[in-house]
Coordinates of C-alpha atoms and ligand atoms in Angstrom, one line a residue:
X121 CA 119.9 56.8 77.1
X122 CA 122.9 55.4 78.9
X123 CA 123.7 55.5 82.5
X124 CA 126.3 58.2 82.2
X125 CA 123.9 60.6 80.5
X126 CA 121.1 59.7 83.0
X127 CA 123.5 60.8 85.8
X128 CA 124.1 64.1 84.1
X129 CA 120.4 64.5 83.4
X130 CA 119.5 64.4 87.2
X131 CA 122.2 66.9 87.9
X132 CA 121.0 69.2 85.2
X133 CA 117.3 69.0 86.2
X134 CA 118.3 70.2 89.6
X135 CA 120.2 73.2 88.2
X136 CA 119.3 74.8 84.9
X137 CA 117.2 74.5 81.8
X138 CA 119.6 76.0 79.2
X139 CA 119.7 75.0 75.6
X140 CA 122.9 73.1 76.3
X141 CA 121.1 71.1 79.1
X142 CA 118.3 70.4 76.8
X143 CA 120.7 69.1 74.2
X144 CA 122.3 66.8 76.7
X145 CA 119.0 65.7 78.2
X146 CA 117.5 64.9 74.9
X147 CA 120.0 64.9 72.2
X148 CA 118.3 64.8 68.8
X149 CA 119.5 62.9 65.8
X150 CA 118.5 63.3 62.2
X151 CA 115.2 61.5 62.9
X152 CA 114.0 64.4 65.2
X153 CA 116.0 67.4 64.2
X154 CA 114.8 67.8 60.6
X155 CA 118.0 67.0 58.8
X156 CA 117.2 63.5 57.6
X157 CA 115.7 64.3 54.2
X158 CA 118.7 66.3 53.2
X159 CA 121.1 63.6 54.6
X160 CA 119.3 60.9 52.5
X161 CA 119.8 63.0 49.4
X162 CA 123.5 63.5 50.2
X163 CA 123.9 59.8 50.8
X164 CA 122.4 59.1 47.5
X165 CA 124.6 61.5 45.6
X166 CA 127.7 60.3 47.5
X167 CA 127.2 56.6 47.0
X168 CA 125.5 56.4 43.6
X169 CA 127.1 59.3 41.8
X170 CA 130.5 59.4 43.6
X171 CA 133.5 61.2 42.0
X172 CA 135.9 60.1 44.8
X173 CA 137.8 57.3 42.9
X174 CA 138.0 59.4 39.8
X175 CA 139.6 62.2 41.8
X176 CA 141.9 59.8 43.6
X177 CA 143.1 58.4 40.3
X178 CA 143.9 61.9 39.0
X179 CA 145.6 62.9 42.2
X180 CA 147.7 59.7 42.3
X181 CA 148.6 59.2 38.7
X182 CA 148.5 62.8 37.2
X183 CA 149.8 64.8 40.2
X184 CA 151.6 62.0 42.1
X185 CA 153.9 62.5 45.1
X186 CA 153.6 66.1 46.5
X187 CA 156.1 66.9 49.2
X188 CA 155.3 70.3 50.8
X189 CA 157.3 73.1 49.2
X190 CA 158.2 71.2 46.0
X191 CA 157.0 72.0 42.4
X192 CA 154.8 68.9 42.6
X193 CA 153.1 70.2 45.7
X194 CA 152.3 73.4 43.8
X195 CA 150.8 71.3 41.1
X196 CA 148.6 69.6 43.7
X197 CA 147.5 73.0 45.0
X198 CA 146.6 74.1 41.5
X199 CA 144.8 70.8 40.8
X200 CA 142.8 71.2 44.0
X201 CA 141.8 74.9 43.2
X202 CA 140.6 73.8 39.8
X203 CA 138.7 70.9 41.2
X204 CA 137.0 73.0 43.9
X205 CA 135.9 75.5 41.3
X206 CA 134.6 72.7 39.0
X207 CA 132.6 71.2 41.9
X208 CA 130.9 74.6 42.4
X209 CA 132.3 75.6 45.8
X210 CA 132.2 79.3 46.7
X211 CA 135.1 81.7 47.4
X212 CA 137.7 79.1 46.3
X213 CA 141.2 80.4 47.1
X214 CA 144.6 79.5 48.5
X215 CA 145.9 80.7 51.8
X216 CA 149.7 81.0 51.8
X217 CA 152.0 80.2 54.6
X218 CA 155.8 79.8 54.8
X219 CA 157.7 76.7 55.8
X220 CA 161.0 77.2 57.7
X221 CA 163.1 75.3 55.2
X222 CA 162.6 73.4 51.9
X223 CA 164.0 69.9 51.2
X224 CA 164.5 67.8 48.1
X225 CA 165.3 64.1 48.1
X226 CA 168.3 63.1 46.0
X227 CA 169.5 59.5 46.2
X228 CA 170.2 57.0 48.9
X229 CA 172.1 53.7 48.5
X230 CA 174.0 51.3 50.8
X231 CA 175.9 48.1 50.5
X232 CA 177.4 45.8 53.0
X233 CA 181.2 45.5 52.6
X234 CA 181.7 42.9 55.3
X235 CA 181.0 40.3 56.7
X236 CA 179.1 39.8 53.4
X237 CA 179.0 41.9 50.3
X238 CA 175.5 42.8 49.0
X239 CA 173.2 45.8 48.4
X240 CA 170.9 46.9 51.2
X241 CA 167.5 48.6 51.0
X242 CA 167.5 52.1 52.4
X243 CA 165.7 55.4 51.9
X244 CA 166.4 58.8 53.4
X245 CA 164.1 60.3 56.0
X246 CA 162.7 63.7 55.2
X247 CA 164.6 66.9 56.1
X248 CA 167.8 65.1 56.9
X249 CA 171.2 65.6 55.3
X250 CA 173.8 64.0 53.1
X251 CA 177.0 62.1 53.3
X252 CA 180.0 63.5 51.5
X253 CA 179.6 63.3 47.7
X254 CA 180.3 59.7 46.5
X255 CA 179.5 58.3 49.9
X256 CA 181.6 56.9 52.7
X257 CA 182.7 53.6 54.1
X258 CA 182.4 53.1 57.8
X259 CA 181.9 50.6 60.6
X260 CA 178.5 50.1 62.2
X261 CA 177.8 50.5 65.9
X262 CA 174.5 50.3 67.7
X263 CA 172.8 52.9 69.9
X264 CA 170.1 52.1 72.4
X265 CA 166.9 53.9 71.5
X266 CA 165.6 53.2 75.0
X267 CA 168.5 54.9 76.7
X268 CA 169.2 58.0 74.8
X269 CA 170.3 59.9 77.9
X270 CA 173.3 57.6 78.1
X271 CA 173.9 57.6 74.4
X272 CA 174.0 61.4 74.2
X273 CA 176.4 61.5 77.2
X274 CA 178.8 59.2 75.4
X275 CA 178.3 60.5 71.8
X276 CA 182.0 60.8 71.3
X277 CA 182.2 57.1 70.5
X278 CA 180.2 57.6 67.3
X279 CA 182.9 59.6 65.5
X280 CA 183.3 58.2 62.0
X281 CA 180.7 55.5 62.6
X282 CA 177.4 54.5 61.1
X283 CA 174.9 54.3 63.9
X284 CA 172.3 51.6 64.0
X285 CA 169.4 52.3 66.3
X286 CA 168.5 49.4 68.5
X287 CA 165.9 49.3 71.3
X288 CA 167.3 47.3 74.2
X289 CA 165.6 46.6 77.5
X290 CA 162.4 48.3 78.5
X291 CA 161.5 51.9 77.5
X292 CA 161.8 54.4 80.4
X293 CA 159.7 57.0 78.7
X294 CA 156.6 57.2 76.5
X295 CA 156.9 56.8 72.8
X296 CA 156.4 60.6 72.2
X297 CA 159.1 61.5 74.7
X298 CA 161.5 59.1 73.1
X299 CA 160.7 60.5 69.7
X300 CA 161.3 64.0 70.9
X301 CA 164.6 63.0 72.5
X302 CA 165.6 61.2 69.3
X303 CA 166.1 64.6 67.7
X304 CA 168.6 65.6 70.5
X305 CA 170.4 62.4 69.9
X306 CA 170.7 63.0 66.2
X307 CA 172.2 66.4 66.8
X308 CA 174.6 65.0 69.4
X309 CA 175.7 62.3 67.0
X310 CA 176.3 64.8 64.2
X311 CA 178.3 67.0 66.4
X312 CA 180.4 64.0 67.5
X313 CA 181.2 63.3 63.8
X314 CA 179.0 60.3 63.1
X315 CA 178.6 59.5 59.4
X316 CA 174.9 58.5 59.2
X317 CA 172.1 57.0 61.3
X318 CA 170.0 53.9 60.4
X319 CA 166.8 54.5 62.2
X320 CA 163.7 55.7 60.4
X321 CA 160.2 55.5 62.0
X322 CA 161.4 57.3 65.1
X323 CA 164.3 54.9 65.5
X324 CA 162.2 51.8 65.2
X325 CA 162.5 49.1 62.5
X326 CA 160.5 49.3 59.3
X327 CA 157.1 47.4 58.9
X328 CA 156.5 45.1 56.0
X329 CA 158.4 42.9 53.6
X330 CA 161.4 44.8 52.2
X331 CA 159.7 48.1 52.6
X332 CA 161.2 51.4 53.9
X333 CA 159.1 54.3 55.3
X334 CA 160.2 57.8 55.0
X335 CA 158.9 60.7 57.2
X336 CA 160.0 63.7 59.3
X337 CA 162.1 63.0 62.4
X338 CA 160.3 65.5 64.7
X339 CA 157.8 68.4 64.4
X340 CA 159.2 71.0 62.0
X341 CA 162.7 69.7 62.6
X342 CA 165.6 69.2 60.2
X343 CA 168.9 67.4 60.8
X344 CA 172.3 67.8 59.1
X345 CA 173.2 64.1 59.6
X346 CA 171.7 61.7 57.1
X347 CA 169.1 59.5 58.7
X348 CA 167.8 56.5 56.7
X349 CA 165.2 53.8 57.1
X350 CA 166.4 50.3 56.2
X351 CA 164.3 47.3 55.0
X352 CA 163.7 45.3 58.2
X353 CA 165.2 42.0 56.7
X354 CA 168.5 43.8 56.0
X355 CA 168.5 45.6 59.3
X356 CA 167.9 42.4 61.2
X357 CA 170.8 40.7 59.5
X358 CA 173.1 43.6 60.5
X359 CA 171.8 43.2 64.1
X360 CA 172.6 39.5 64.1
X361 CA 176.2 40.1 63.0
X362 CA 176.7 42.8 65.6
X363 CA 175.1 40.7 68.4
X364 CA 177.5 37.8 67.4
X365 CA 180.4 40.2 67.7
X366 CA 181.2 40.3 64.0
X367 CA 182.3 43.7 62.7
X368 CA 180.0 45.2 60.1
X369 CA 181.2 47.6 57.5
X370 CA 179.0 49.5 55.1
X371 CA 179.3 51.9 52.2
X372 CA 176.6 54.5 52.3
X373 CA 175.8 57.3 50.0
X374 CA 172.9 59.7 50.8
X375 CA 172.4 62.9 48.8
X376 CA 169.6 65.4 49.7
X377 CA 169.4 69.2 49.5
X378 CA 167.9 71.9 51.7
X379 CA 166.7 75.3 50.6
X380 CA 165.8 78.5 52.5
X381 CA 162.2 79.1 53.6
X382 CA 159.6 78.1 51.0
X383 CA 156.0 79.1 50.5
X384 CA 153.1 76.7 50.5
X385 CA 149.3 77.1 50.7
X386 CA 146.2 75.6 52.1
X387 CA 143.4 75.3 49.6
X388 CA 139.9 76.6 50.7
X389 CA 136.4 76.5 49.3
X390 CA 133.0 76.9 50.9
X391 CA 129.3 76.2 50.9
X392 CA 128.0 79.3 52.5
X393 CA 125.3 78.8 55.1
X394 CA 121.8 80.3 54.5
X395 CA 121.0 81.1 58.1
X396 CA 124.2 81.7 60.1
X397 CA 126.9 82.1 57.4
X398 CA 129.4 83.4 59.9
X399 CA 129.4 80.0 61.8
X400 CA 131.8 77.5 60.2
X401 CA 132.3 73.8 60.2
X402 CA 135.7 72.9 58.7
X403 CA 136.1 69.7 56.7
X404 CA 139.7 68.9 56.1
X405 CA 142.5 66.6 55.2
X406 CA 146.1 67.0 54.2
X407 CA 146.9 67.3 50.5
X408 CA 150.7 66.9 50.9
X409 CA 152.3 63.5 50.8
X410 CA 155.7 61.8 50.9
X411 CA 157.4 60.7 47.8
X412 CA 158.4 57.1 47.7
X413 CA 155.2 56.4 45.7
X414 CA 152.1 58.4 44.7
X415 CA 150.8 59.4 48.1
X416 CA 147.4 57.6 47.7
X417 CA 146.6 56.3 51.2
X418 CA 148.4 59.1 53.0
X419 CA 146.5 61.1 52.3
X420 CA 145.1 61.1 48.8
X421 CA 142.1 59.2 50.3
X422 CA 141.4 62.0 52.8
X423 CA 142.0 64.8 50.3
X424 CA 139.6 63.4 47.7
X425 CA 137.1 62.5 50.3
X426 CA 136.9 66.2 51.2
X427 CA 136.4 67.1 47.6
X428 CA 133.9 64.3 46.9
X429 CA 132.0 65.3 50.1
X430 CA 131.7 68.8 48.7
X431 CA 130.5 67.4 45.4
X432 CA 127.8 65.2 47.0
X433 CA 126.5 68.1 49.2
X434 CA 126.3 70.4 46.2
X435 CA 124.6 67.8 44.0
X436 CA 122.0 67.3 46.7
X437 CA 121.0 70.9 46.0
X438 CA 120.4 71.6 49.7
X439 CA 122.2 74.4 51.6
X440 CA 123.1 74.0 55.3
X441 CA 122.1 76.6 57.9
X442 CA 125.8 77.3 58.6
X443 CA 128.9 77.4 56.4
X444 CA 130.9 74.3 55.6
X445 CA 134.4 75.2 54.8
X446 CA 136.5 72.6 52.9
X447 CA 140.2 72.9 53.5
X448 CA 143.1 70.9 52.0
X449 CA 146.0 71.5 54.3
X450 CA 149.7 71.3 53.3
X451 CA 152.7 70.7 55.5
X452 CA 150.9 68.1 57.7
X453 CA 153.8 65.7 57.2
X454 CA 156.3 68.2 58.5
X455 CA 154.4 68.9 61.7
X456 CA 150.8 70.0 61.1
X457 CA 152.1 73.2 59.6
X458 CA 149.2 74.0 57.3
X459 CA 146.5 73.5 59.9
X460 CA 148.5 75.4 62.5
X461 CA 148.8 78.3 60.0
X462 CA 145.0 78.1 59.3
X463 CA 144.1 78.5 63.0
X464 CA 146.6 81.4 63.3
X465 CA 145.3 83.1 60.2
X466 CA 141.7 82.7 61.2
X467 CA 142.3 83.5 64.9
X468 CA 139.7 86.3 65.0
X469 CA 137.1 83.9 63.5
X470 CA 137.7 80.9 65.7
X471 CA 135.0 81.8 68.1
X472 CA 132.6 81.2 65.2
X473 CA 134.0 77.8 64.4
X474 CA 132.1 74.7 65.5
X475 CA 135.1 72.3 65.0
X476 CA 136.7 70.4 62.3
X477 CA 136.4 66.9 60.7
X478 CA 139.5 65.2 59.5
X479 CA 140.1 61.9 57.6
X480 CA 143.7 60.7 57.6
X481 CA 143.9 57.1 58.7
X482 CA 144.6 55.3 55.4
X483 CA 142.4 53.3 53.1
X484 CA 139.9 51.5 55.3
X485 CA 136.3 52.2 56.3
X486 CA 135.5 54.7 59.0
X487 CA 135.2 53.1 62.5
X488 CA 135.2 55.9 65.1
X489 CA 134.3 59.5 65.5
X490 CA 136.9 60.8 68.0
X491 CA 135.8 64.1 69.5
X492 CA 139.2 65.4 70.6
X493 CA 138.8 65.5 74.3
X494 CA 135.3 67.2 74.1
X495 CA 133.5 64.6 76.3
X496 CA 130.7 67.1 76.7
X497 CA 129.7 66.5 73.0
X498 CA 129.7 62.7 72.9
X499 CA 126.0 62.4 73.9
X500 CA 124.9 65.0 71.3
X501 CA 126.9 63.2 68.5
X502 CA 125.7 59.7 69.3
X503 CA 122.2 60.0 67.7
X504 CA 123.8 61.1 64.5
X505 CA 126.2 58.1 64.5
X506 CA 123.2 55.8 65.3
X507 CA 121.4 57.2 62.2
X508 CA 124.2 55.8 60.0
X509 CA 123.7 52.2 61.2
X510 CA 122.4 51.0 57.8
X511 CA 125.6 52.2 56.2
X512 CA 128.2 51.4 58.9
X513 CA 128.4 51.0 62.6
X514 CA 130.6 53.8 63.9
X515 CA 131.5 54.4 67.5
X516 CA 131.7 57.9 69.2
X517 CA 134.3 58.7 71.8
X518 CA 136.3 61.5 73.2
X519 CA 139.8 60.3 72.0
X520 CA 142.4 62.9 71.1
X521 CA 144.4 62.7 67.9
X522 CA 147.4 65.0 67.6
X523 CA 149.0 63.0 64.8
X524 CA 146.9 64.9 62.2
X525 CA 145.2 68.2 61.4
X526 CA 142.7 67.8 64.3
X527 CA 145.5 68.9 66.7
X528 CA 145.5 72.7 66.1
X529 CA 141.7 72.8 66.4
X530 CA 141.9 70.9 69.7
X531 CA 144.4 73.4 71.0
X532 CA 142.0 76.1 70.0
X533 CA 139.4 74.6 72.3
X534 CA 137.3 73.1 69.6
X535 CA 136.3 69.5 68.8
X536 CA 139.0 68.4 66.3
X537 CA 137.0 65.3 65.2
X538 CA 139.1 62.5 63.8
X539 CA 137.3 60.0 61.7
X540 CA 139.4 57.0 62.5
X541 CA 139.5 54.1 60.1
X542 CA 139.9 50.4 60.1
X543 CA 143.0 50.2 57.9
X544 CA 145.1 47.1 58.8
X545 CA 147.4 47.5 55.8
X546 CA 148.1 51.1 56.5
X547 CA 151.2 50.2 58.5
X548 CA 152.7 49.0 55.2
X549 CA 151.5 51.7 52.8
X550 CA 152.2 54.5 55.2
X551 CA 155.1 56.7 53.8
X552 CA 156.4 53.7 51.8
X553 CA 156.8 52.6 48.1
X554 CA 153.5 50.7 48.5
X555 CA 151.4 53.9 49.0
X556 CA 149.6 53.6 45.7
X557 CA 146.2 53.5 44.0
X558 CA 146.4 49.7 44.0
X559 CA 145.7 49.7 47.7
X560 CA 142.3 51.5 47.6
X561 CA 138.9 50.0 47.0
X562 CA 136.4 52.4 45.3
X563 CA 133.4 51.2 47.3
X564 CA 135.2 51.8 50.6
X565 CA 136.4 55.2 49.4
X566 CA 132.9 56.3 48.3
X567 CA 131.5 55.3 51.6
X568 CA 134.1 57.2 53.6
X569 CA 133.5 60.3 51.5
X570 CA 129.8 60.0 51.9
X571 CA 130.0 59.6 55.7
X572 CA 132.3 62.7 55.8
X573 CA 129.7 64.7 53.7
X574 CA 126.8 63.6 56.0
X575 CA 128.8 64.4 59.2
X576 CA 129.7 67.9 57.9
X577 CA 126.2 68.6 56.7
X578 CA 124.6 67.4 60.0
X579 CA 127.0 69.5 62.1
X580 CA 126.3 72.6 59.9
X581 CA 122.6 72.2 59.6
X582 CA 121.2 70.9 62.9
X583 CA 119.1 73.6 64.6
X584 CA 121.2 73.9 67.7
X585 CA 124.8 75.0 67.4
X586 CA 126.9 71.8 68.0
X587 CA 129.9 73.4 69.8
X588 CA 131.7 76.6 70.7
X589 CA 135.4 76.8 71.7
X590 CA 136.3 76.2 75.3
X591 CA 138.3 78.9 77.1
X592 CA 142.1 78.2 77.1
X593 CA 142.1 77.3 80.9
X594 CA 139.5 74.6 80.3
X595 CA 141.3 73.1 77.3
X596 CA 144.7 73.2 79.1
X597 CA 143.2 71.4 82.1
X598 CA 141.6 68.7 79.9
X599 CA 144.8 68.1 77.9
X600 CA 146.8 67.8 81.2
X601 CA 144.2 65.3 82.5
X602 CA 144.4 63.3 79.3
X603 CA 148.3 63.1 79.6
X604 CA 149.0 65.2 76.5
X605 CA 151.1 67.8 78.3
X606 CA 154.5 66.1 78.1
X607 CA 154.2 65.3 74.4
X608 CA 152.9 68.7 73.4
X609 CA 155.6 70.5 75.5
X610 CA 158.4 68.4 74.1
X611 CA 157.5 69.3 70.5
X612 CA 157.0 73.0 71.4
X613 CA 153.3 72.7 70.7
X614 CA 152.0 73.6 74.3
X615 CA 150.6 77.1 74.0
X616 CA 149.1 77.4 77.5
X617 CA 152.1 78.2 79.8
X618 CA 151.1 77.0 83.3
X619 CA 147.4 77.2 82.6
X620 CA 145.5 74.2 83.7
X621 CA 148.1 73.1 86.3
X622 CA 146.8 72.5 89.8
X623 CA 144.4 75.2 90.9
X624 CA 144.6 77.1 87.6
X625 CA 142.0 75.1 85.6
X626 CA 138.5 76.1 84.8
X627 CA 135.4 74.3 85.9
X628 CA 135.6 70.6 84.9
X629 CA 132.0 70.3 83.6
Ligands
ZN108 ZN1 148.7 61.6 56.8

C-alpha cells in the first residue's frame, strides 16, 4: 500500500464503509479476487496459440490501406465481420455512421525550378484540395507557424505563392492551440489566393530519412487549398536558400477529389457475460488507416490485437461475469468519428458501460495503463498490473489520451484506458510509406494482444464492478483541472458548456 492510498484509507475509515471504500482500502488483484485461473488460461491461449500475426498479415497484405469512406475501407469492414464470426463472437454486426465528406488521394509531385532543378519528395495531406490540373509554377515564401495571428492578418502577401511553414522564435501557445489555428491560417491563405502549403504534421517538418507523413489537418476538417508534407531533407534545403535570400521557385501538381457525405461503420462483436450481461467493457482500436503504405502499425496492430484478444478469451472456454464488447472503429484518423458515433448511438446504455481499453500507439510493447483522468481507479487497477509482472512491467497512471478512441469515452465520464506502448520507431512509421508489416515483431504483437485480452477479462470478471460513469459536472471539472479545456474547445469537442468552471463543479473526490 503506498502513502497516497494510506491517506485515503484513514479518511474513509472515519467516514463510510461502502463497497467503493472497501475496494480502495483493500484493492484485490487476480490473486485474491478469483480471476487468476481464467487469466492463466487466456495467457496460455494468447501466447502459445496466437492468431495475431496471421491476422496482421492478412489485414496488411490482403486488405491493405483503408482510408475511411473508400472501397478499401469497406473491404476492411467486411474482413473484420467475417473474422469476428470465425472467432466465434456473438451478435457480430456493423454500426453505420456517416462522415461529413469523402476524400480520395490522386497524385502529388513537386520539382524545384530554381535555384536548382530537381524532384522533391511530397505527399498530400488528407482532406485537402488540388492545384489546377497540370500543376502550377510559383515562388515560395515562408509563414511563421509560431505567429499565425500575424500571418492571418497579412494573408494578402500569399497571393499566387507557395507557402512554406516555418516555426520561428518561441511558440506563444500550446501545440494543440497552434494546430487548431493552423486550420484558420489555411483558410485565410486559400482566400488570399495562395497556390499550396508545404506543412504537413500540423505545420512541422517530417520525421525520418526522406519520409513524408500524411494525415488530417484538424478534427473533421477539410481544406480547399492543397497542403503537402515534404521530405525533411528537401524542405531543409529550401529553407536554407530562403534564409540566404535566394528566390526559390517550384512546380507543384496535387490532384485529389472530394465527394459528398459517405457512410462508414464500426464493427462490433461480443462475449456476453453470464452474470450481468447488461454491463459492458469495450475493447477497441481503429480499423481505418492512411494510405501511403499498408497501415500496419497505425493501427493494424491495435485492430488485430482486439481480434486476437477475443480469440484467446474464447479459446480459454471461460465466460466473464459481464459482457466484453469488441469494437473496431472507423474514422479515427479524421477525428475520432467512429468512437464518437459509438458513444452517441449507445447513449442510453452508457450508464452500464465500465470503460474502454484502446491500443493505438504503434508496434512496441505495452508500457502504461493510462486511466483517462480517473484517478479514483488507479489503486484498484494496480494489483492487476502487478499480477502481469512475469510478462511485462506495466505502470498505471491517470493520464488522459485524446489522440485516439479513448477520448469519447472520457467525455462520457468513463475510464477511457489507453494502453500506451514503447514504440520508438513509430514516429517514422506513423502515417508514412514505412507503415508496413516489416516493422512488427510477432512476439511483441502476441504479447500486446494477450495483455489486452487479460485486461478486458479481468475488468469484466472481477466480482466488484470496476467503474461507473461520472456525472458531467465532475468530468468537466476534472478535464479543466487537467488543462484539456482549451484543446477540446478549439476542436469543438467540449460538450459541457460552462460546467466545471469555478463553483460549478461536483465534489472533487
Ligand atoms: Zn492510430
